[in-house]
Short mmCIF file of C-alpha atoms and ligand atoms in Angstrom, two decimals:
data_model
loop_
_atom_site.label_atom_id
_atom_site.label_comp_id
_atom_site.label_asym_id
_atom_site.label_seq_id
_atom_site.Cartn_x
_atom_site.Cartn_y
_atom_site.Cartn_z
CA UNK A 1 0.00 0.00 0.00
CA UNK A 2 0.78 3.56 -0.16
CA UNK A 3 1.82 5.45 3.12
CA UNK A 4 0.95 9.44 3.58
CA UNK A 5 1.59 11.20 6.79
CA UNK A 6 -1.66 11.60 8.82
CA UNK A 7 -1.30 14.39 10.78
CA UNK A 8 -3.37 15.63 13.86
CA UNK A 9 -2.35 18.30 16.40
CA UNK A 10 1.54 16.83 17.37
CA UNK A 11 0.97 13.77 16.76
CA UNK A 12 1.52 11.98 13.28
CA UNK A 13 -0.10 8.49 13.20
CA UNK A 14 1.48 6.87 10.22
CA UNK A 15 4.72 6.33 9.57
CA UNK A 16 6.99 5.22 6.11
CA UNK A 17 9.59 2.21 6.17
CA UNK A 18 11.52 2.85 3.48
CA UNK A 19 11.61 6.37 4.67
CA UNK A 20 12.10 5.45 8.57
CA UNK A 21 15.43 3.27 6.82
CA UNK A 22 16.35 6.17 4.02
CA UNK A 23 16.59 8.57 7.26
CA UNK A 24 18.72 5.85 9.37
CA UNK A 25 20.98 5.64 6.96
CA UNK A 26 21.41 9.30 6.23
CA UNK A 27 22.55 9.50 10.34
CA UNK A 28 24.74 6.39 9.44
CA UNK A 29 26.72 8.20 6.44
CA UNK A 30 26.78 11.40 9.42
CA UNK A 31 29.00 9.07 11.56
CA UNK A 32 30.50 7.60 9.02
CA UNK A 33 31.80 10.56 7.19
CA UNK A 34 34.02 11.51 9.84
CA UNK A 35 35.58 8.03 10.78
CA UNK A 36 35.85 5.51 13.42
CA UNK A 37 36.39 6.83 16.69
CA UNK A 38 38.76 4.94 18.97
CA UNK A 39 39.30 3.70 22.03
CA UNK A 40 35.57 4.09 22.94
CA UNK A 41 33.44 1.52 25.04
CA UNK A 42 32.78 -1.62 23.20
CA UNK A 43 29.64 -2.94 25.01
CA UNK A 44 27.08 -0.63 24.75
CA UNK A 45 23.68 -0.78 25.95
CA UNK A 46 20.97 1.85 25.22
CA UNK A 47 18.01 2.53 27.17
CA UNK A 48 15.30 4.26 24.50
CA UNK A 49 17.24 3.23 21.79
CA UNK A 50 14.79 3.61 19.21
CA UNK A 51 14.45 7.27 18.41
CA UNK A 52 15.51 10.57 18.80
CA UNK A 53 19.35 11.12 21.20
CA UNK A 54 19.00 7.09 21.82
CA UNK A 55 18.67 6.01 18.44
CA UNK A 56 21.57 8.65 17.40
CA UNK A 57 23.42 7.09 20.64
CA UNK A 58 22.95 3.42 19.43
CA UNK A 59 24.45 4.71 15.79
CA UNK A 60 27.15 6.35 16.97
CA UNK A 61 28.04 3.20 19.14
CA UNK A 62 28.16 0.73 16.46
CA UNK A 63 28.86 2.69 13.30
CA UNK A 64 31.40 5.45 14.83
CA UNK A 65 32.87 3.03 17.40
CA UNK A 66 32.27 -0.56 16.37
CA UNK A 67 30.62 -1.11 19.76
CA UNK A 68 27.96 -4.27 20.19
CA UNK A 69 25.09 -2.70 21.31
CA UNK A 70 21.93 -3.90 22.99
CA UNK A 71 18.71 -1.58 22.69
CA UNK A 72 15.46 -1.08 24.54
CA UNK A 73 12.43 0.80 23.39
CA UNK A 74 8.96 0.62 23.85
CA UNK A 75 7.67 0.72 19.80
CA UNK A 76 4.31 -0.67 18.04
CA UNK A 77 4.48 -2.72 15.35
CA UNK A 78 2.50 -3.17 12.26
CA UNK A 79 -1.51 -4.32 12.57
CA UNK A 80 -2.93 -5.03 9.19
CA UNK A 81 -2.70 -2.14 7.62
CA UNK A 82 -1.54 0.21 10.24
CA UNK A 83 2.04 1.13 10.24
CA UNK A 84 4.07 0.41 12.66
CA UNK A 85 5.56 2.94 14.68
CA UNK A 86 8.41 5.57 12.89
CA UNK A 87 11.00 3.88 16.01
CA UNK A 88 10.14 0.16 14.72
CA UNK A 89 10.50 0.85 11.63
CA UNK A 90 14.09 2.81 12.39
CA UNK A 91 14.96 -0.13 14.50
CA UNK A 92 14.48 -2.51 11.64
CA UNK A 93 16.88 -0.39 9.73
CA UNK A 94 19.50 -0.03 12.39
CA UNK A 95 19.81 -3.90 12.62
CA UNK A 96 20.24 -4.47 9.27
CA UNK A 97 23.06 -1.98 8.82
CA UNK A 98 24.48 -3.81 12.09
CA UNK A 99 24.39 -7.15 10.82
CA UNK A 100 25.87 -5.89 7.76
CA UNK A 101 28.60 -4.84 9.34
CA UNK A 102 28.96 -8.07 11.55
CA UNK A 103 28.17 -5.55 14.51
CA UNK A 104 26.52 -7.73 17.60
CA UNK A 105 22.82 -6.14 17.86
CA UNK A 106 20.01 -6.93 20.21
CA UNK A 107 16.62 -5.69 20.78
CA UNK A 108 14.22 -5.88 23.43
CA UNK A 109 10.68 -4.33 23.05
CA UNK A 110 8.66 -3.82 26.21
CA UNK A 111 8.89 -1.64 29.16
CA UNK A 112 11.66 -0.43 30.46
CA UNK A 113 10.42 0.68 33.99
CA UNK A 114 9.84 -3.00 34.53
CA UNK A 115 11.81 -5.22 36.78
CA UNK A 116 10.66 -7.59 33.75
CA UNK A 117 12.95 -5.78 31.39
CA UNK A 118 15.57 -5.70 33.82
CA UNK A 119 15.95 -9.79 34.34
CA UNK A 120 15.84 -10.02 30.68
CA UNK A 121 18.80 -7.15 29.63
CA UNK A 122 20.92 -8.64 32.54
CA UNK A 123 20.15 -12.26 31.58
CA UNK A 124 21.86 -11.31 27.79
CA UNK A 125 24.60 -9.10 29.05
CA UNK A 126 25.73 -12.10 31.23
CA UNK A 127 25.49 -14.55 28.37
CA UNK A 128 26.93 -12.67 26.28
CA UNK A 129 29.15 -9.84 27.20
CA UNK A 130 29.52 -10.91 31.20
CA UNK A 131 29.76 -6.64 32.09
CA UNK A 132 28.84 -3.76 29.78
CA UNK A 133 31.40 -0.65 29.65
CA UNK A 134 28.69 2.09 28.70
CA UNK A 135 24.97 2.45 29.76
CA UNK A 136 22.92 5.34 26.99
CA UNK A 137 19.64 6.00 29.34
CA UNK A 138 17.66 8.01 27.25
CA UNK A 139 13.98 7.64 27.58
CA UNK A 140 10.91 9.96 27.23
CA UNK A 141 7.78 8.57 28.75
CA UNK A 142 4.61 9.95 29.60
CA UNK A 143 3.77 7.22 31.92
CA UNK A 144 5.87 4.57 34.57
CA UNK A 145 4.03 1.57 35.78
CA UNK A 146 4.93 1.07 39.40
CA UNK A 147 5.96 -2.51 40.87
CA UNK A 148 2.73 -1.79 42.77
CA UNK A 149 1.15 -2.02 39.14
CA UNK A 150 0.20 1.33 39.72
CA UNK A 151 0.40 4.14 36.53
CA UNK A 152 1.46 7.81 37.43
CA UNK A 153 2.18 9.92 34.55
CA UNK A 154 4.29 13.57 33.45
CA UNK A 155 2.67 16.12 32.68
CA UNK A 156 4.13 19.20 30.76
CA UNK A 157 3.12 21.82 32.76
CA UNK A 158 4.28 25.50 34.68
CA UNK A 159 4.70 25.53 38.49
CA UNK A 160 3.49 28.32 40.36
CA UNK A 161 1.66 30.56 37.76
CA UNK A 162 0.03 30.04 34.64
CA UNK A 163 1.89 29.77 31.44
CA UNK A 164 0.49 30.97 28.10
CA UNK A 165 2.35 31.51 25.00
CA UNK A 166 1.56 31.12 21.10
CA UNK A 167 2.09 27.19 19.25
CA UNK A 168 2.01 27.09 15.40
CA UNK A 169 -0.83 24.37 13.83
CA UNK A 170 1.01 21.88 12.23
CA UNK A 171 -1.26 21.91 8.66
CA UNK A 172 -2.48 25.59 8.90
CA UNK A 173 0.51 27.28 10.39
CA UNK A 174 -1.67 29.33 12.42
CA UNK A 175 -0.37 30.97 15.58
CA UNK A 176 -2.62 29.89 18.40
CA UNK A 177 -2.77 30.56 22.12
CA UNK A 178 -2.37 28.28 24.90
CA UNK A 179 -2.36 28.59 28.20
CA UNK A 180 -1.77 25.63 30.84
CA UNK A 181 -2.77 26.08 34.91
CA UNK A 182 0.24 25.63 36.68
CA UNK A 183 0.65 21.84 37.94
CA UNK A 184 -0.99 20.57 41.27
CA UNK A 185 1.99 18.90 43.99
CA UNK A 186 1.00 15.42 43.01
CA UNK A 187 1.68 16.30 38.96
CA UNK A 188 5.33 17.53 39.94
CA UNK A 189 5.87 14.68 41.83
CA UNK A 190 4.69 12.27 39.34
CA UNK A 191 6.92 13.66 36.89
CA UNK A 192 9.69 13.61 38.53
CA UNK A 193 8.77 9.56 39.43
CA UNK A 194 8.40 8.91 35.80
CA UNK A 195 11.30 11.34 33.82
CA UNK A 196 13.71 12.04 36.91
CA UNK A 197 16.38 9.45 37.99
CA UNK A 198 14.77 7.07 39.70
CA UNK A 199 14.55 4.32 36.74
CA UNK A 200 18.34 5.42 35.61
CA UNK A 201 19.56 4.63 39.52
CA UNK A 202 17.18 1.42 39.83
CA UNK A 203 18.73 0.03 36.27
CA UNK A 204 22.71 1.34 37.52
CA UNK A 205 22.08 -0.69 40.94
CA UNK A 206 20.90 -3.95 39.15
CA UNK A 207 23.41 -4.12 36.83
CA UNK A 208 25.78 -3.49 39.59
CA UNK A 209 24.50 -5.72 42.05
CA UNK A 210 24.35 -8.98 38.81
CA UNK A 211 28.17 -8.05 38.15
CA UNK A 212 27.16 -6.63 34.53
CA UNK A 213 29.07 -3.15 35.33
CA UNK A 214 32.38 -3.40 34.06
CA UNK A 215 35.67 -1.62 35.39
CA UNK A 216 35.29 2.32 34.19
CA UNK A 217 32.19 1.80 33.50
CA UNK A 218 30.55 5.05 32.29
CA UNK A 219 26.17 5.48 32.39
CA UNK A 220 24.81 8.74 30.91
CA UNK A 221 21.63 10.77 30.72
CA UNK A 222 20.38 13.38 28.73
CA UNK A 223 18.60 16.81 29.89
CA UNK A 224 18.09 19.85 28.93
CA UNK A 225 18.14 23.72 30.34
CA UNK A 226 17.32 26.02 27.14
CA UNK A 227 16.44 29.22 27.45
CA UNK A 228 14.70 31.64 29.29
CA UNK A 229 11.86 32.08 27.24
CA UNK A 230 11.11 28.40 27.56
CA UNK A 231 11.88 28.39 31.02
CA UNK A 232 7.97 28.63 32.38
CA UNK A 233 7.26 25.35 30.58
CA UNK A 234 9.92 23.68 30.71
CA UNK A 235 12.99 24.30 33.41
CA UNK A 236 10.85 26.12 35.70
CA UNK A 237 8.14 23.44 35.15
CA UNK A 238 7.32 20.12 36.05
CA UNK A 239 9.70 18.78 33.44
CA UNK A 240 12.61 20.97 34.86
CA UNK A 241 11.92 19.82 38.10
CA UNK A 242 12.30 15.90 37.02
CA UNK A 243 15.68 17.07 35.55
CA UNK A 244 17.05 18.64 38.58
CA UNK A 245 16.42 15.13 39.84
CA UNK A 246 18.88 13.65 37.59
CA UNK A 247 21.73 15.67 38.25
CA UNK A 248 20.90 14.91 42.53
CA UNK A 249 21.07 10.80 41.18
CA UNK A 250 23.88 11.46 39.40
CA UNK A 251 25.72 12.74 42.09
CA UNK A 252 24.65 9.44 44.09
CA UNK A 253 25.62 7.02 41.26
CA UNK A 254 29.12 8.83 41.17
CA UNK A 255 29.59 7.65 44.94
CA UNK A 256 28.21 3.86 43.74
CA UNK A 257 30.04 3.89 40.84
CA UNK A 258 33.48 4.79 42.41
CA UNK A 259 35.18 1.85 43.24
CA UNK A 260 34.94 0.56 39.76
CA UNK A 261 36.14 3.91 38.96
CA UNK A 262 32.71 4.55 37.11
CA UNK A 263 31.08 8.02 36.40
CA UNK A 264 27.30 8.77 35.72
CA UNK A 265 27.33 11.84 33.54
CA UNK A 266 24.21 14.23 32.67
CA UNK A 267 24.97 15.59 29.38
CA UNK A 268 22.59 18.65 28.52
CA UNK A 269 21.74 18.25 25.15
CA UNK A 270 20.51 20.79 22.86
CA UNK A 271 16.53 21.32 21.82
CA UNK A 272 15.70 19.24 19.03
CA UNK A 273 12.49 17.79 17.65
CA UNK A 274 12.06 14.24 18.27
CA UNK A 275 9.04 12.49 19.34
CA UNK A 276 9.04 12.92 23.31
CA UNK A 277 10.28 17.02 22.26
CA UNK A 278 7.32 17.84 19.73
CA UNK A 279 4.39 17.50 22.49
CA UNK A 280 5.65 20.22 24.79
CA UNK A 281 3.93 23.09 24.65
CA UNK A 282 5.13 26.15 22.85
CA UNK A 283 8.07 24.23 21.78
CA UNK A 284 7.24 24.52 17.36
CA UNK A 285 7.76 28.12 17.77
CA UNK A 286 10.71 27.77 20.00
CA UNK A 287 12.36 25.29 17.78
CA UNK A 288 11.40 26.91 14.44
CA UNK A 289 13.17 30.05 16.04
CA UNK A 290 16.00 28.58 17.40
CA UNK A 291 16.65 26.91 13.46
CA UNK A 292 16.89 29.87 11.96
CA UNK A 293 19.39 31.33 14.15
CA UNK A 294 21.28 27.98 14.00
CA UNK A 295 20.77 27.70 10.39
CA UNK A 296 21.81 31.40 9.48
CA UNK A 297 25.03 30.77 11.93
CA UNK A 298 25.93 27.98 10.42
CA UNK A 299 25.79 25.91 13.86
CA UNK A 300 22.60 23.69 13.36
CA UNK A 301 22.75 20.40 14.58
CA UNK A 302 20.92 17.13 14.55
CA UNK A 303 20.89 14.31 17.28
CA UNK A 304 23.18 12.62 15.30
CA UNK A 305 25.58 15.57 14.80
CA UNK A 306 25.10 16.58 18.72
CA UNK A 307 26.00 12.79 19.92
CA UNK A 308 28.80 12.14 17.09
CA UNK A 309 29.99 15.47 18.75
CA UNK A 310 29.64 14.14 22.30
CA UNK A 311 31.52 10.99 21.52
CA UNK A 312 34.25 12.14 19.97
CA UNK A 313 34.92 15.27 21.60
CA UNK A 314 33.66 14.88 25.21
CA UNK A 315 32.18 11.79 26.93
CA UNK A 316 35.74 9.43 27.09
CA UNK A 317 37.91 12.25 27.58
CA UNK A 318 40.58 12.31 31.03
CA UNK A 319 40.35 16.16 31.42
CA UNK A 320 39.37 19.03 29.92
CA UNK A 321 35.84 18.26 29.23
CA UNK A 322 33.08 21.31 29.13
CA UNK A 323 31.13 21.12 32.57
CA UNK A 324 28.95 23.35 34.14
CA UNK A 325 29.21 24.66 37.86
CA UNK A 326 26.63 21.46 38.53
CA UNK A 327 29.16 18.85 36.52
CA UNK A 328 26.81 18.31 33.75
CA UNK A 329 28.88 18.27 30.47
CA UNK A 330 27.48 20.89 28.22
CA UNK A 331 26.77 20.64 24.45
CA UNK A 332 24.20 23.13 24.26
CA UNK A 333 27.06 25.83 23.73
CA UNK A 334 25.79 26.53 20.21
CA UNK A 335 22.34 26.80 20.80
CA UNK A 336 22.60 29.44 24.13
CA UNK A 337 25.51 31.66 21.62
CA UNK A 338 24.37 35.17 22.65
CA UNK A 339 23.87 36.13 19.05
CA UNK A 340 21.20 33.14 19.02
CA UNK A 341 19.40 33.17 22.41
CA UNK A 342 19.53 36.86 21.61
CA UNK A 343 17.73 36.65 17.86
CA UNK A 344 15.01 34.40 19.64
CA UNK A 345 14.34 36.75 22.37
CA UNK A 346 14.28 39.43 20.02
CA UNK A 347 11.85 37.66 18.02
CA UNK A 348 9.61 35.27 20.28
CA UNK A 349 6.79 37.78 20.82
CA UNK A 350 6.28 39.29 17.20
CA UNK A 351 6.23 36.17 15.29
CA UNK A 352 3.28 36.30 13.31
CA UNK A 353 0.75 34.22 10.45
CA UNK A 354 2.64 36.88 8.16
CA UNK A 355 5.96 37.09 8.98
CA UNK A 356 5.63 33.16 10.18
CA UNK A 357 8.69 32.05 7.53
CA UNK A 358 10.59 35.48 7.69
CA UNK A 359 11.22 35.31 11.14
CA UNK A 360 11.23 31.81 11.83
CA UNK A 361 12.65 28.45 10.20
CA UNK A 362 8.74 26.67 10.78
CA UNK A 363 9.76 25.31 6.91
CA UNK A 364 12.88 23.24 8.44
CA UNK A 365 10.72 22.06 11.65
CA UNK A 366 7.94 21.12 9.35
CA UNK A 367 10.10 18.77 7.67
CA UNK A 368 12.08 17.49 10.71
CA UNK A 369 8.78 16.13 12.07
CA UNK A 370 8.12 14.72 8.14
CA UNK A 371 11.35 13.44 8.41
CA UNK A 372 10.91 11.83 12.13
CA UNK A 373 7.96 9.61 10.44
CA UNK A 374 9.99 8.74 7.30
CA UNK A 375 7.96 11.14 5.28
CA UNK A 376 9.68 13.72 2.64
CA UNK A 377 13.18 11.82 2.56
CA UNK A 378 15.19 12.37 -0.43
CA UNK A 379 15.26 9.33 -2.79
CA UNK A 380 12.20 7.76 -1.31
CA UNK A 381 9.61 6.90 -4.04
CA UNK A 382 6.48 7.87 -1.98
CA UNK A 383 4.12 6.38 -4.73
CA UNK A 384 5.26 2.75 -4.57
CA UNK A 385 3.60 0.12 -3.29
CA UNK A 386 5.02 -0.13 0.77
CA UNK A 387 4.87 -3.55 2.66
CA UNK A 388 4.16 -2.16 6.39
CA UNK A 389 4.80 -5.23 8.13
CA UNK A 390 9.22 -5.30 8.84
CA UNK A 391 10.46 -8.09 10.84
CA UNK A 392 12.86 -7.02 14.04
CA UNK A 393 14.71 -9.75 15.80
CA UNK A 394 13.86 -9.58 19.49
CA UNK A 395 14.85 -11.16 22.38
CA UNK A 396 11.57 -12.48 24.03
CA UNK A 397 11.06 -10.96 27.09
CA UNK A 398 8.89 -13.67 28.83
CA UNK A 399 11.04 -16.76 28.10
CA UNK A 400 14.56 -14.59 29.27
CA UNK A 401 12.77 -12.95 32.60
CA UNK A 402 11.57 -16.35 33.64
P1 LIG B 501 12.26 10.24 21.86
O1 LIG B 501 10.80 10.36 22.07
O2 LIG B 501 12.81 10.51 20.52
O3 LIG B 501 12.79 8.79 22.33
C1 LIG B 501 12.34 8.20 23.50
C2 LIG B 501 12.78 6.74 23.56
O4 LIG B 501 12.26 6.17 24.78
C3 LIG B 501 12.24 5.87 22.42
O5 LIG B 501 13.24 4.94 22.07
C4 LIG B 501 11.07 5.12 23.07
O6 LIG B 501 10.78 3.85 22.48
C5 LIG B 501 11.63 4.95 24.46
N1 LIG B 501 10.60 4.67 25.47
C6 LIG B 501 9.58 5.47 25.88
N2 LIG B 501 8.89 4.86 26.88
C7 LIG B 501 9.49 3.66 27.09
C8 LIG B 501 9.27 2.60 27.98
N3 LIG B 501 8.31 2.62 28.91
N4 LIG B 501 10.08 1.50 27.89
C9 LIG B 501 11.07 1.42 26.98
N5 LIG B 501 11.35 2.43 26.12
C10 LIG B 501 10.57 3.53 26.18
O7 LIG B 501 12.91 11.23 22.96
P2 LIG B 501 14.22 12.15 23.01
O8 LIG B 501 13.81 13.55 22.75
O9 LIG B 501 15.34 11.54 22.27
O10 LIG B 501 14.52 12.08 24.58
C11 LIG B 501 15.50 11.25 25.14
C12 LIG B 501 16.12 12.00 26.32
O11 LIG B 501 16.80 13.15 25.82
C13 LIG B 501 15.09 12.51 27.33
O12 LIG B 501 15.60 12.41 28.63
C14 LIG B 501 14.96 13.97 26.94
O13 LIG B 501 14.49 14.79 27.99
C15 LIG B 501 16.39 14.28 26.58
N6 LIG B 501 16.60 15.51 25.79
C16 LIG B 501 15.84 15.76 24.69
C17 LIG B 501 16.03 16.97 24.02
C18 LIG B 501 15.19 17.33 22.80
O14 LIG B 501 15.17 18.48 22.43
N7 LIG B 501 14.54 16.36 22.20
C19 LIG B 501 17.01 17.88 24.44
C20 LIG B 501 17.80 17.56 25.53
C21 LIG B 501 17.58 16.36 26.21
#
């Protein structure tokens, strides 16, 4: 059949295989380009791996280092003649390059928050690996089911005072109000239980206590600051809050890791538009800003740029790294340059419906989130016939946990 994006509100509910591959492999030739990197961890597992700074982590791991890799995700596949999701479908891609390349690859679908998940990683990594030298965590969830079996969920919201600010319709690139109530107690604190570092410390301490976590062992996690005209939704929100989490487990994984000489790094990552990024409020026009200043600087980067960055300029280095008074390492340089923070400012309250692609780059986020789903990829034939149903090796979760 034939695949077209169907698009309502943030959410695209389609997504194209050959596309989801033709945009995999375009991040592949990114690493690629610009060589192997050396001595980098060789045993690499990735926790989110299947989109967005995970996927690009997973890539960078096996095509720019040569690492094995093991990746979790939570993705749909096809049903009849629903797609599957774009992060299957990306997945599918990513194995086949791997196994091209006679890279080890392994998948596990499910639920990461699950003790389930757990068993099953740490059953493979002692089969096969015995200890793993690098842990990705990099997952965006809007909901954590509790060992209890209870749900809580995050919710994108402003603390202390209302937020309201302008988000451009996707199809009709109006400008449109919003305004959110600021979040009640229990919605901070269930967003910090699902996106602060609980899961990260609970996955770090049972690797650690089934032996998996090798000597130097180094676990990492992505956040991210931005800037100050986000701040009400984001830093200063309920999100922001389940980041300053991280960097408080961080500083307690640094004292577990230590006698393997380990180190638990947050790495603030600059605003992109992946999947988890693309339902916070207010965030199009941020982004769609923040691309033309990036674009017209000549600084814009991808995840896979950002992480290829990370790898080989940051993350294994002795000394000299870029940290922040809190120890985060810092790759968000380019996007908080004065001359761009200070275009976005300038510009974040008189974007309008008719100055919408003077002022901003809405053109370039419009086809990042075509791109996320597979759609508008160079090369891709988007009339012939698409076969939605890809295979993914996976380990089984039920027989491995049991
Ligand atoms: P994404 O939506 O692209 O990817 C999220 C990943 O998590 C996917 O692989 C998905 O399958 C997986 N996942 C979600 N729920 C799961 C579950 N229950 N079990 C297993 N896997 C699950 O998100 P992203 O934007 O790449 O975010 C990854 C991290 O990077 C987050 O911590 C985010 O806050 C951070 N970050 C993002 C940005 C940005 O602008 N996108 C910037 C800085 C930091």
């Amino acid at each position: 059949m034939k695949i077209e994006p169907k698009i309502k509100g943030f959410l695209c509910t389609t997504a194209h295989p050959a596309g989801c591959a033709a945009e995999v492999h375009q991040q592949i030739q990114v690493v690629e380009n610009q060589g192997p990197i050396s001595g980098a961890p060789q045993r690499v597992l990735v926790i989110g791996a299947s989109g967005g700074y995970g996927l690009a982590s997973r890539i960078v791991a096996a095509m720019g280092c040569g690492a094995q890799t093991m990746g979790v995700f939570f993705e749909r596949p096809a049903k009849g003649a629903r797609t599957a999701s774009p992060g299957w479908y990306k997945t599918a891609a990513f194995t086949e390059e791997a196994e091209r390349r006679g890279l080890y690859c392994k998948n596990f679908n499910g639920d990461a928050f699950s003790t389930d998940m757990k068993a099953a990683v740490i059953k493979e990594i002692q089969a096969d690996w015995g200890q793993v030298d690098l842990v990705v965590y990099s997952l965006a969830a809007p909901a954590r089911t509790l060992a209890s079996g209870e749900t809580v969920r995050s919710t994108l919201k402003p603390i202390g005072a209302p937020f309201s600010g302008a988000t451009i319709d996707f199809n009709s690139e109006e400008l449109r109000s919003i305004s959110l109530d600021p979040a009640t107690d229990q919605e901070v604190a269930d967003t910090v239980q699902v996106m602060g570092g609980e899961d990260w410390q609970d996955w770090i301490t049972a690797l650690s206590r089934a032996g998996c976590l090798a000597e130097g062992c180094i676990t990492t996690n992505y956040t991210y600051l931005g800037s100050e005209v986000t701040w009400p939704i984001y830093y200063h929100g309920t999100i922001g809050r389940a980041k300053e989490d991280l960097d408080r487990t961080a500083a307690r994984l640094n004292e577990q890791l230590a006698p393997l000489a380990g180190k638990a790094e947050v790495v603030v990552m600059k605003g992109l538009l992946t999947q988890a990024a693309s339902a916070i409020p207010g965030m199009s026009l941020y982004l769609s800003l923040l691309f033309k200043a990036m674009k017209a600087n000549g600084t814009h980067e991808g995840c896979i740029e950002q992480v290829d960055r990370l790898f080989r300029t940051q993350l294994f280095l002795k000394e000299d790294q870029r940290r922040d008074d809190e120890g985060r390492l810092r790759m968000d340089e380019l996007e908080m340059a004065e001359e761009v923070q200070s275009y976005v400012r300038e510009h974040w309250s008189k974007v309008s419906e008719a100055n919408l692609h003077e002022f901003t780059d809405f053109a370039g986020y419009k086809a990042a989130f075509l791109h996320m789903h597979g759609f508008s990829m160079p090369g891709i034939d988007y009339e012939a016939e698409q076969i939605v149903d890809r295979a993914i090796p996976l380990v089984s979760l039920d027989e491995e946990a049991s």
